[in-house]
XYZ file of C-alpha atoms in Angstrom:
567
model
C -120.750 61.801 -16.312
C -117.853 61.381 -19.052
C -117.862 57.999 -20.592
C -114.431 56.932 -20.141
C -113.063 55.077 -23.673
C -113.583 51.152 -23.693
C -110.082 51.183 -24.300
C -106.806 53.734 -23.994
C -106.650 53.764 -27.535
C -109.849 55.370 -28.870
C -108.053 58.366 -27.506
C -106.839 60.529 -29.715
C -104.106 63.886 -29.056
C -103.517 67.097 -29.408
C -101.201 69.535 -28.752
C -98.973 72.741 -28.850
C -95.641 71.216 -28.193
C -96.233 72.584 -23.953
C -98.757 70.178 -23.250
C -101.206 67.983 -24.935
C -104.922 67.646 -24.135
C -107.549 63.870 -25.026
C -110.278 64.069 -26.927
C -112.469 60.622 -26.972
C -113.787 59.501 -30.188
C -117.438 61.422 -29.016
C -114.908 64.459 -29.303
C -115.237 64.932 -25.387
C -111.975 66.250 -24.113
C -111.413 64.604 -21.116
C -107.498 65.447 -19.858
C -105.992 68.599 -20.328
C -103.230 70.163 -18.584
C -102.852 74.006 -19.001
C -99.635 75.355 -19.230
C -97.659 72.032 -19.506
C -97.421 68.254 -19.699
C -96.965 67.837 -16.176
C -99.623 70.764 -14.505
C -102.239 69.981 -12.568
C -104.943 68.821 -14.849
C -107.844 71.158 -15.581
C -109.944 68.358 -17.012
C -109.273 64.892 -16.129
C -112.637 63.024 -16.723
C -110.014 59.885 -17.939
C -108.933 59.573 -14.547
C -112.449 59.765 -12.768
C -115.321 59.975 -14.782
C -118.229 60.861 -11.643
C -115.676 64.375 -10.575
C -112.818 64.736 -12.699
C -114.079 67.559 -15.283
C -114.438 67.300 -18.971
C -115.472 69.035 -22.513
C -118.067 67.348 -24.045
C -120.581 67.553 -26.947
C -124.255 67.524 -25.532
C -127.459 65.503 -27.372
C -127.828 62.589 -29.218
C -125.024 61.773 -31.801
C -123.481 58.902 -33.568
C -118.943 59.043 -33.940
C -118.652 58.401 -37.566
C -115.180 59.187 -38.136
C -111.957 61.798 -37.201
C -108.777 62.386 -38.522
C -105.740 64.515 -38.610
C -104.818 67.032 -40.873
C -102.515 66.480 -42.502
C -99.518 65.880 -40.223
C -100.277 68.554 -38.443
C -101.519 68.125 -34.180
C -104.694 69.531 -35.235
C -107.840 66.220 -34.904
C -110.757 66.964 -37.156
C -114.139 64.903 -35.660
C -117.510 64.164 -37.252
C -120.492 63.073 -35.755
C -123.586 61.803 -37.056
C -126.824 63.480 -35.277
C -130.572 63.371 -36.759
C -130.473 66.357 -37.756
C -127.588 66.206 -39.830
C -123.466 65.652 -39.385
C -121.365 68.083 -36.568
C -117.611 68.526 -37.111
C -115.191 69.354 -34.641
C -111.959 70.483 -35.007
C -110.004 70.316 -31.887
C -106.694 72.127 -31.343
C -103.807 73.611 -30.031
C -103.075 76.946 -31.295
C -99.090 76.677 -32.322
C -97.203 79.640 -33.315
C -96.494 83.206 -32.211
C -98.766 85.482 -31.397
C -101.393 83.284 -30.442
C -102.754 82.305 -27.809
C -103.027 79.400 -25.968
C -105.035 76.695 -24.855
C -107.440 74.188 -26.037
C -110.003 75.842 -29.327
C -112.789 73.722 -30.643
C -114.283 75.003 -34.314
C -117.948 73.610 -34.341
C -118.842 72.967 -38.612
C -122.225 71.731 -39.669
C -126.019 71.481 -37.813
C -124.992 73.372 -34.575
C -124.202 71.919 -31.286
C -123.852 72.600 -27.493
C -120.883 72.067 -25.656
C -121.032 71.709 -22.113
C -117.445 72.580 -20.086
C -117.338 71.293 -16.220
C -113.542 72.296 -15.120
C -112.037 69.879 -11.914
C -109.331 72.655 -11.000
C -106.125 71.242 -9.346
C -106.827 67.910 -10.780
C -110.737 67.980 -9.148
C -109.200 68.630 -6.164
C -110.660 71.837 -5.616
C -114.463 73.162 -7.306
C -114.541 75.615 -9.853
C -114.390 79.408 -9.599
C -116.380 80.624 -12.429
C -116.877 83.715 -13.007
C -118.900 85.749 -15.684
C -116.051 88.271 -17.521
C -117.682 90.171 -20.371
C -118.404 88.233 -23.047
C -116.594 85.403 -21.706
C -116.479 83.008 -18.913
C -113.377 83.345 -16.349
C -112.072 80.191 -14.368
C -110.195 79.773 -11.281
C -108.825 83.425 -12.282
C -106.073 81.906 -14.299
C -108.177 80.049 -17.187
C -111.136 81.544 -19.528
C -113.560 80.517 -21.917
C -114.046 82.696 -25.018
C -116.750 81.855 -27.177
C -118.268 82.826 -31.303
C -121.498 82.702 -28.704
C -122.429 83.899 -25.140
C -121.487 81.389 -22.667
C -123.605 80.695 -19.802
C -122.525 79.245 -16.273
C -125.024 77.155 -14.843
C -123.616 75.849 -11.371
C -120.279 74.119 -11.960
C -120.507 73.945 -16.029
C -120.398 76.130 -18.619
C -122.523 75.833 -21.786
C -122.295 77.123 -24.809
C -125.035 76.980 -27.359
C -124.455 77.026 -31.357
C -128.013 77.248 -33.204
C -128.418 74.935 -36.228
C -126.932 76.046 -39.314
C -124.529 78.412 -38.023
C -120.975 77.434 -37.085
C -118.948 78.671 -34.245
C -115.853 78.113 -31.867
C -114.586 78.216 -28.159
C -111.423 78.285 -26.572
C -110.209 77.266 -23.119
C -106.857 79.536 -22.709
C -104.722 81.711 -21.025
C -106.192 84.994 -21.906
C -109.873 86.198 -22.585
C -109.711 86.347 -26.451
C -114.080 87.674 -27.678
C -113.133 89.334 -31.035
C -111.082 86.924 -32.489
C -111.374 84.840 -35.320
C -110.334 81.451 -34.715
C -110.138 80.326 -38.564
C -106.203 82.189 -38.756
C -105.378 80.887 -35.421
C -106.017 77.287 -37.600
C -104.349 78.619 -39.865
C -101.293 79.908 -38.589
C -100.853 76.283 -36.761
C -101.172 73.677 -39.540
C -98.390 76.157 -41.498
C -96.272 75.559 -37.876
C -96.471 72.233 -37.894
C -95.907 71.734 -41.903
C -92.472 73.495 -40.631
C -91.990 70.779 -37.820
C -93.248 68.122 -40.030
C -90.352 69.113 -42.598
C -87.198 68.359 -40.617
C -88.153 64.744 -41.005
C -88.490 63.326 -45.006
C -89.268 59.528 -45.197
C -90.087 57.409 -48.248
C -90.381 53.892 -47.540
C -92.624 50.862 -45.975
C -95.169 51.104 -43.180
C -95.532 55.432 -43.958
C -98.673 55.693 -41.741
C -96.904 54.197 -38.960
C -94.087 56.189 -39.728
C -96.324 59.328 -39.715
C -98.106 58.431 -36.540
C -95.338 57.260 -34.478
C -93.817 61.452 -35.677
C -96.868 63.402 -35.013
C -97.025 61.190 -31.498
C -93.224 62.171 -30.685
C -93.736 65.841 -32.063
C -96.743 66.376 -30.193
C -95.072 64.863 -26.911
C -91.764 67.190 -27.333
C -91.241 70.203 -25.088
C -90.122 72.507 -27.482
C -88.698 75.134 -25.521
C -86.411 72.656 -24.490
C -86.095 70.164 -26.778
C -87.268 66.929 -24.229
C -89.843 64.822 -24.802
C -92.055 63.347 -22.353
C -92.867 59.101 -21.972
C -96.167 59.665 -22.007
C -98.963 62.827 -22.052
C -100.590 60.938 -19.306
C -100.251 60.043 -15.375
C -101.803 56.581 -13.817
C -103.658 54.785 -16.924
C -102.900 51.354 -15.832
C -100.793 48.653 -16.905
C -103.725 45.920 -15.749
C -107.111 47.280 -14.997
C -106.990 47.601 -11.154
C -103.694 46.246 -10.276
C -102.048 49.402 -8.908
C -99.921 49.632 -11.354
C -99.993 52.953 -11.801
C -97.326 55.827 -12.523
C -96.847 59.243 -13.792
C -95.483 59.278 -17.117
C -95.287 62.641 -18.197
C -91.178 63.153 -17.458
C -88.267 63.073 -19.863
C -86.685 59.627 -18.708
C -82.940 60.374 -20.446
C -81.979 56.965 -20.912
C -85.337 57.142 -23.497
C -84.171 60.014 -24.646
C -81.230 59.038 -26.400
C -82.910 55.871 -27.730
C -85.952 58.275 -29.289
C -83.370 61.254 -30.355
C -80.878 57.640 -31.973
C -84.513 57.278 -34.155
C -85.418 60.110 -34.952
C -81.930 60.750 -36.617
C -82.288 57.738 -38.534
C -85.297 59.230 -40.586
C -83.933 63.385 -40.103
C -80.485 63.241 -41.225
C -80.524 66.336 -42.342
C -80.900 67.309 -38.923
C -78.629 65.127 -36.564
C -76.783 68.239 -35.429
C -79.933 69.520 -34.454
C -81.168 66.962 -32.516
C -77.722 66.059 -30.912
C -77.329 69.144 -29.446
C -80.741 69.534 -28.123
C -80.781 66.262 -26.281
C -77.536 66.549 -25.003
C -78.227 70.530 -23.936
C -81.203 69.265 -22.114
C -78.727 66.591 -20.737
C -76.233 69.430 -19.122
C -79.172 71.595 -18.656
C -79.944 68.836 -16.082
C -76.621 67.916 -14.869
C -76.149 72.054 -13.829
C -75.742 72.403 -10.207
C -75.238 69.219 -9.517
C -72.457 67.759 -7.914
C -71.056 65.261 -11.385
C -69.593 62.120 -8.633
C -72.520 61.277 -7.922
C -75.168 59.715 -10.223
C -78.055 61.485 -12.129
C -81.458 61.092 -11.847
C -82.958 58.634 -14.178
C -85.595 61.209 -14.635
C -86.295 64.561 -15.001
C -88.820 67.535 -15.451
C -89.122 69.247 -19.327
C -86.995 72.050 -17.440
C -84.773 69.637 -16.548
C -85.511 69.990 -12.862
C -86.008 67.081 -10.459
C -88.938 65.255 -10.776
C -91.098 65.694 -7.434
C -91.931 63.094 -4.974
C -95.308 60.755 -5.256
C -98.645 61.523 -4.218
C -101.864 60.436 -4.567
C -104.808 62.020 -5.465
C -108.659 61.032 -4.379
C -109.087 60.504 -8.054
C -111.469 57.299 -8.999
C -109.015 56.225 -11.086
C -109.324 54.757 -15.588
C -112.101 52.089 -14.691
C -110.960 51.450 -10.822
C -107.891 52.095 -11.191
C -106.118 53.080 -7.709
C -104.477 54.881 -6.318
C -103.888 57.785 -9.213
C -100.676 59.074 -8.859
C -98.039 62.211 -9.229
C -94.874 62.566 -9.275
C -92.142 59.596 -9.486
C -90.610 57.555 -7.050
C -87.996 56.651 -9.741
C -85.910 59.472 -9.569
C -84.109 58.999 -6.641
C -83.381 55.500 -8.279
C -79.335 54.798 -9.538
C -79.447 53.549 -13.048
C -76.527 52.452 -14.531
C -77.938 51.953 -18.251
C -78.684 56.452 -18.272
C -75.352 57.001 -18.038
C -74.429 54.716 -20.989
C -77.303 55.335 -22.747
C -75.693 59.313 -23.125
C -72.527 57.909 -24.027
C -73.659 55.894 -26.837
C -76.283 58.477 -28.039
C -73.728 61.296 -27.782
C -71.280 59.337 -29.911
C -73.830 57.767 -32.386
C -75.073 61.766 -33.018
C -71.638 64.122 -32.739
C -68.520 63.745 -34.112
C -65.676 64.811 -31.787
C -64.913 68.343 -32.561
C -69.048 68.732 -31.973
C -68.507 67.601 -28.582
C -66.569 69.759 -27.186
C -68.805 72.281 -24.869
C -70.049 68.560 -23.230
C -67.225 67.174 -22.553
C -67.208 68.638 -18.999
C -70.484 65.976 -18.113
C -70.064 63.568 -20.611
C -66.600 62.565 -19.501
C -68.127 63.419 -15.437
C -70.664 60.342 -17.126
C -67.811 58.122 -17.634
C -65.729 58.459 -15.119
C -68.588 57.705 -12.389
C -69.150 54.305 -14.888
C -65.706 53.359 -14.744
C -66.081 53.817 -11.054
C -69.138 52.511 -10.349
C -70.205 49.977 -13.083
C -70.044 46.533 -10.544
C -72.379 48.364 -8.311
C -75.753 46.761 -8.286
C -78.409 49.475 -9.927
C -82.305 49.692 -9.442
C -82.098 48.804 -13.630
C -83.599 49.545 -16.620
C -87.249 48.653 -15.048
C -86.058 50.572 -12.121
C -87.151 48.121 -9.947
C -87.360 48.476 -6.501
C -84.157 46.061 -5.221
C -81.099 47.126 -6.386
C -79.233 44.079 -7.718
C -76.209 43.022 -11.065
C -78.805 44.217 -13.652
C -77.185 43.271 -17.014
C -78.373 45.751 -19.324
C -77.019 48.484 -16.723
C -72.965 46.455 -17.360
C -73.615 45.539 -20.888
C -74.238 49.472 -22.016
C -71.933 51.055 -19.646
C -69.112 48.501 -21.586
C -70.911 49.628 -25.631
C -71.103 53.317 -23.789
C -67.155 53.721 -22.596
C -65.861 52.212 -25.934
C -68.128 54.101 -28.664
C -67.361 57.341 -26.614
C -63.480 56.695 -26.061
C -62.936 56.803 -29.589
C -64.207 60.578 -29.528
C -62.498 61.638 -26.568
C -59.356 64.302 -27.471
C -56.874 63.174 -24.944
C -55.473 59.625 -26.551
C -54.932 58.296 -22.753
C -58.217 58.793 -21.481
C -59.792 56.865 -23.891
C -57.516 53.817 -23.411
C -58.475 54.017 -20.025
C -62.527 54.003 -20.723
C -62.039 50.897 -23.812
C -60.168 48.898 -20.918
C -62.439 49.388 -18.295
C -65.007 48.168 -20.786
C -62.864 44.678 -21.314
C -63.535 44.748 -17.465
C -66.962 44.701 -17.869
C -66.833 42.470 -20.760
C -64.971 39.937 -18.851
C -67.619 40.527 -16.065
C -69.901 39.326 -18.149
C -68.552 36.556 -20.130
C -68.278 34.991 -16.767
C -71.363 36.140 -14.468
C -74.287 37.424 -17.092
C -74.882 34.073 -18.772
C -77.568 31.435 -17.689
C -77.433 27.942 -17.694
C -78.466 27.931 -21.123
C -75.938 29.955 -22.190
C -78.246 33.272 -22.919
C -77.515 36.567 -21.238
C -79.390 36.643 -17.959
C -81.480 39.589 -16.905
C -79.604 39.398 -13.293
C -76.284 37.976 -13.187
C -76.530 34.813 -11.734
C -79.538 33.864 -12.060
C -81.494 31.798 -14.599
C -84.465 34.461 -15.360
C -83.614 36.252 -19.205
C -85.498 39.456 -20.286
C -86.600 40.988 -23.524
C -84.170 43.784 -23.110
C -81.155 41.491 -24.330
C -82.437 41.714 -27.258
C -81.109 45.327 -27.824
C -77.788 44.157 -27.112
C -76.682 44.018 -31.150
C -78.204 46.777 -31.666
C -75.948 48.709 -29.081
C -72.923 46.954 -30.075
C -72.247 44.693 -27.713
C -72.320 41.750 -29.849
C -73.651 40.407 -33.360
C -77.180 39.180 -33.248
C -75.863 35.243 -34.637
C -73.678 35.584 -31.531
C -74.662 32.201 -29.732
C -75.109 34.229 -26.514
C -78.465 35.938 -28.611
C -79.010 33.042 -30.049
C -79.915 31.244 -26.928
C -81.263 34.532 -25.572
C -83.619 34.879 -28.298
C -84.946 30.928 -27.978
C -86.035 31.633 -23.929
C -87.545 34.644 -25.165
C -89.284 32.638 -27.393
C -90.549 30.076 -25.194
C -90.803 31.799 -21.458
C -91.935 34.918 -22.123
C -94.026 35.353 -25.967
C -98.131 34.709 -26.625
C -99.716 35.461 -29.546
C -96.700 37.028 -31.114
C -95.898 39.469 -28.795
C -93.415 39.476 -25.335
C -93.350 40.319 -21.654
C -90.666 41.519 -19.670
C -89.600 39.108 -17.116
C -89.127 41.184 -13.595
C -89.624 39.330 -10.138
C -91.595 42.697 -9.034
C -94.490 42.115 -11.361
C -96.158 39.738 -9.070
C -99.392 41.674 -9.948
C -98.711 41.144 -13.875
C -98.762 42.796 -16.379
C -99.832 43.568 -20.379
C -97.669 42.493 -23.109
C -94.433 45.114 -23.597
C -95.093 46.565 -27.169
C -91.636 48.242 -27.335
C -89.660 44.941 -26.164
C -91.941 42.973 -28.915
C -90.333 45.595 -30.956
C -87.107 45.477 -29.804
C -86.804 41.605 -30.210
C -88.183 42.921 -34.254
C -85.467 44.770 -34.597
C -82.932 41.630 -33.401
C -84.753 40.099 -36.959
C -84.353 42.746 -38.998
C -80.642 41.521 -39.410
C -80.930 37.672 -39.453
C -84.650 37.879 -40.826
C -86.816 40.335 -42.250
C -89.691 38.714 -43.168
C -90.558 37.469 -39.183
C -88.993 41.061 -37.823
C -92.387 42.754 -40.469
C -94.989 39.691 -38.721
C -93.955 41.330 -35.277
C -94.259 45.145 -36.267
C -97.454 44.331 -37.796
C -98.993 42.040 -34.561
C -97.633 45.475 -32.661
C -99.582 48.124 -35.386
C -102.822 46.112 -34.916
C -102.880 47.243 -31.499
C -102.867 51.200 -32.459
C -105.786 53.060 -32.617
C -107.764 54.549 -35.487
C -104.852 57.707 -34.988
C -101.727 55.580 -34.722
C -101.588 56.473 -31.308
C -99.948 53.208 -28.948
C -99.834 52.819 -25.222
C -96.871 50.992 -23.364
C -98.189 47.619 -23.477
C -101.253 45.729 -24.568
C -103.875 42.526 -23.881
C -103.967 40.430 -25.969
C -107.197 38.882 -24.797
C -109.114 41.918 -25.176
C -107.140 43.523 -27.556
C -106.754 47.150 -25.662
C -104.085 48.882 -24.977
C -103.054 49.295 -21.643
C -100.241 52.184 -19.404
C -100.522 55.544 -20.080
C -100.543 56.824 -23.811
C -98.837 57.547 -26.263
C -95.889 56.544 -24.488
C -93.565 57.522 -26.818
C -90.755 55.048 -25.905
C -92.867 52.634 -28.012
C -93.642 55.354 -30.458
C -89.519 55.379 -30.556
C -89.014 51.417 -30.764
C -91.261 51.377 -34.021
C -89.172 53.778 -36.089
C -86.269 52.142 -35.102
C -87.550 49.172 -36.484
C -88.909 50.202 -39.659
C -85.960 52.413 -40.337
C -84.159 49.113 -40.362
C -86.424 47.631 -42.732
C -85.777 50.290 -45.358
C -82.956 49.203 -45.987
C -81.659 47.773 -49.106
C -81.801 43.969 -48.900
C -84.050 44.396 -46.040
């Protein structure tokens, strides 16, 4: 039986920029989807400790410490046993010509590793066959090792005698004659090359390193797309049913992530921006551009699958466990505004030439449909006039208008943006003068803290001052902020990205206050610097899918502003 982590933040992440695995403090691999982030899991003990599958260390031991090696995705875990220390080096080989899979190096006093695979989200029993010096699993995975692996029922046991080092690879091909130390060196070299794209010297260096690592690990290198999180169905509230699959690419989030990374990678702006727009264009290819882009896509730019529920027990009993995402069928107008805003921020006019068909279609769609109700940034089921969609539409059109090669088209876009602004002024304020979450209503939502960052208004505008007063009064507790949405009857944890957006707001007016909020969020990060979507201030636990790239991008944005002279 898998021992589920008491806190989601206790999980460590390894990956090869194609897929990822999660490792507990005690060295158990409890989540792994071979081949691609959103592929069916082979190990899902995180979501079902009885039958989900894991790769654990057997015996009596106490976790002592762990850390990543440099800026890589290689995780080293130390376990104290009665006979001495065992060191696990867990990584996914990353580099040309290397095998794909999860590699575990065992150093120290020896150990026994027990693999209990559970293919296809544990929906079918594993087929284990001895294949020479390896064990073949369901015909397309192999466990190769330094010492003979033994099949015992539905498990594979690998014993490394005391005083010996060893290794095992759960991979895409058998590797009997191998030197995994060379895979490790090549992998570290590959990660050094990726890390070299970002140069940072400023405050909160460890937080920056942790966030950059999370974003790199959750990037699908083939397309340059960044998934929202490595997991599905980790609950926003334990037992409340708000469990979703986040192993997809949200266009809005990707635009924010790329803008945050560009602040720390000025020499790579062109690469980052072009990768983002290439992915958006790939996703739009073959679609009727007179119809809305979906809010999200798979890492290859295809439509995300429809929702299915799996017969898994769920993290700490939190069901349902889902694959696919229903938001794929929604209309979220802010997606268009964010694509335009990100494009204008990352490119000069001449660099946008090949992307104008897609960008022009997105802008024209906004011009024709900005007044329509939509599902909003929080993917509510009910379509309504969410204000953040209108605001992003206005700033996106304004920013891109100045880059359009046809001045008349640019002027027409600006005129539409002016119409949106007039509508927001007439319908988008509460009786207290704050920006409403939904036009005509009194609720205020934390997304409004981003309006100055998007360029919609000044941070000291009366509407923003009123908005922050309401957020502080109604939606803040113990230094964290919540979303204010009508379909959240079961509640949710404090929203960490939104809390960081409030910090970002204060960087312009009160940097000391921004630092306090930032440090409150950092207090919830795990020992490896990884952060989930939400947190529970009562228990100190992280909640939701993990790690959440949206949160890490927001954190980098705050730190980038605090790094500016005078902040």
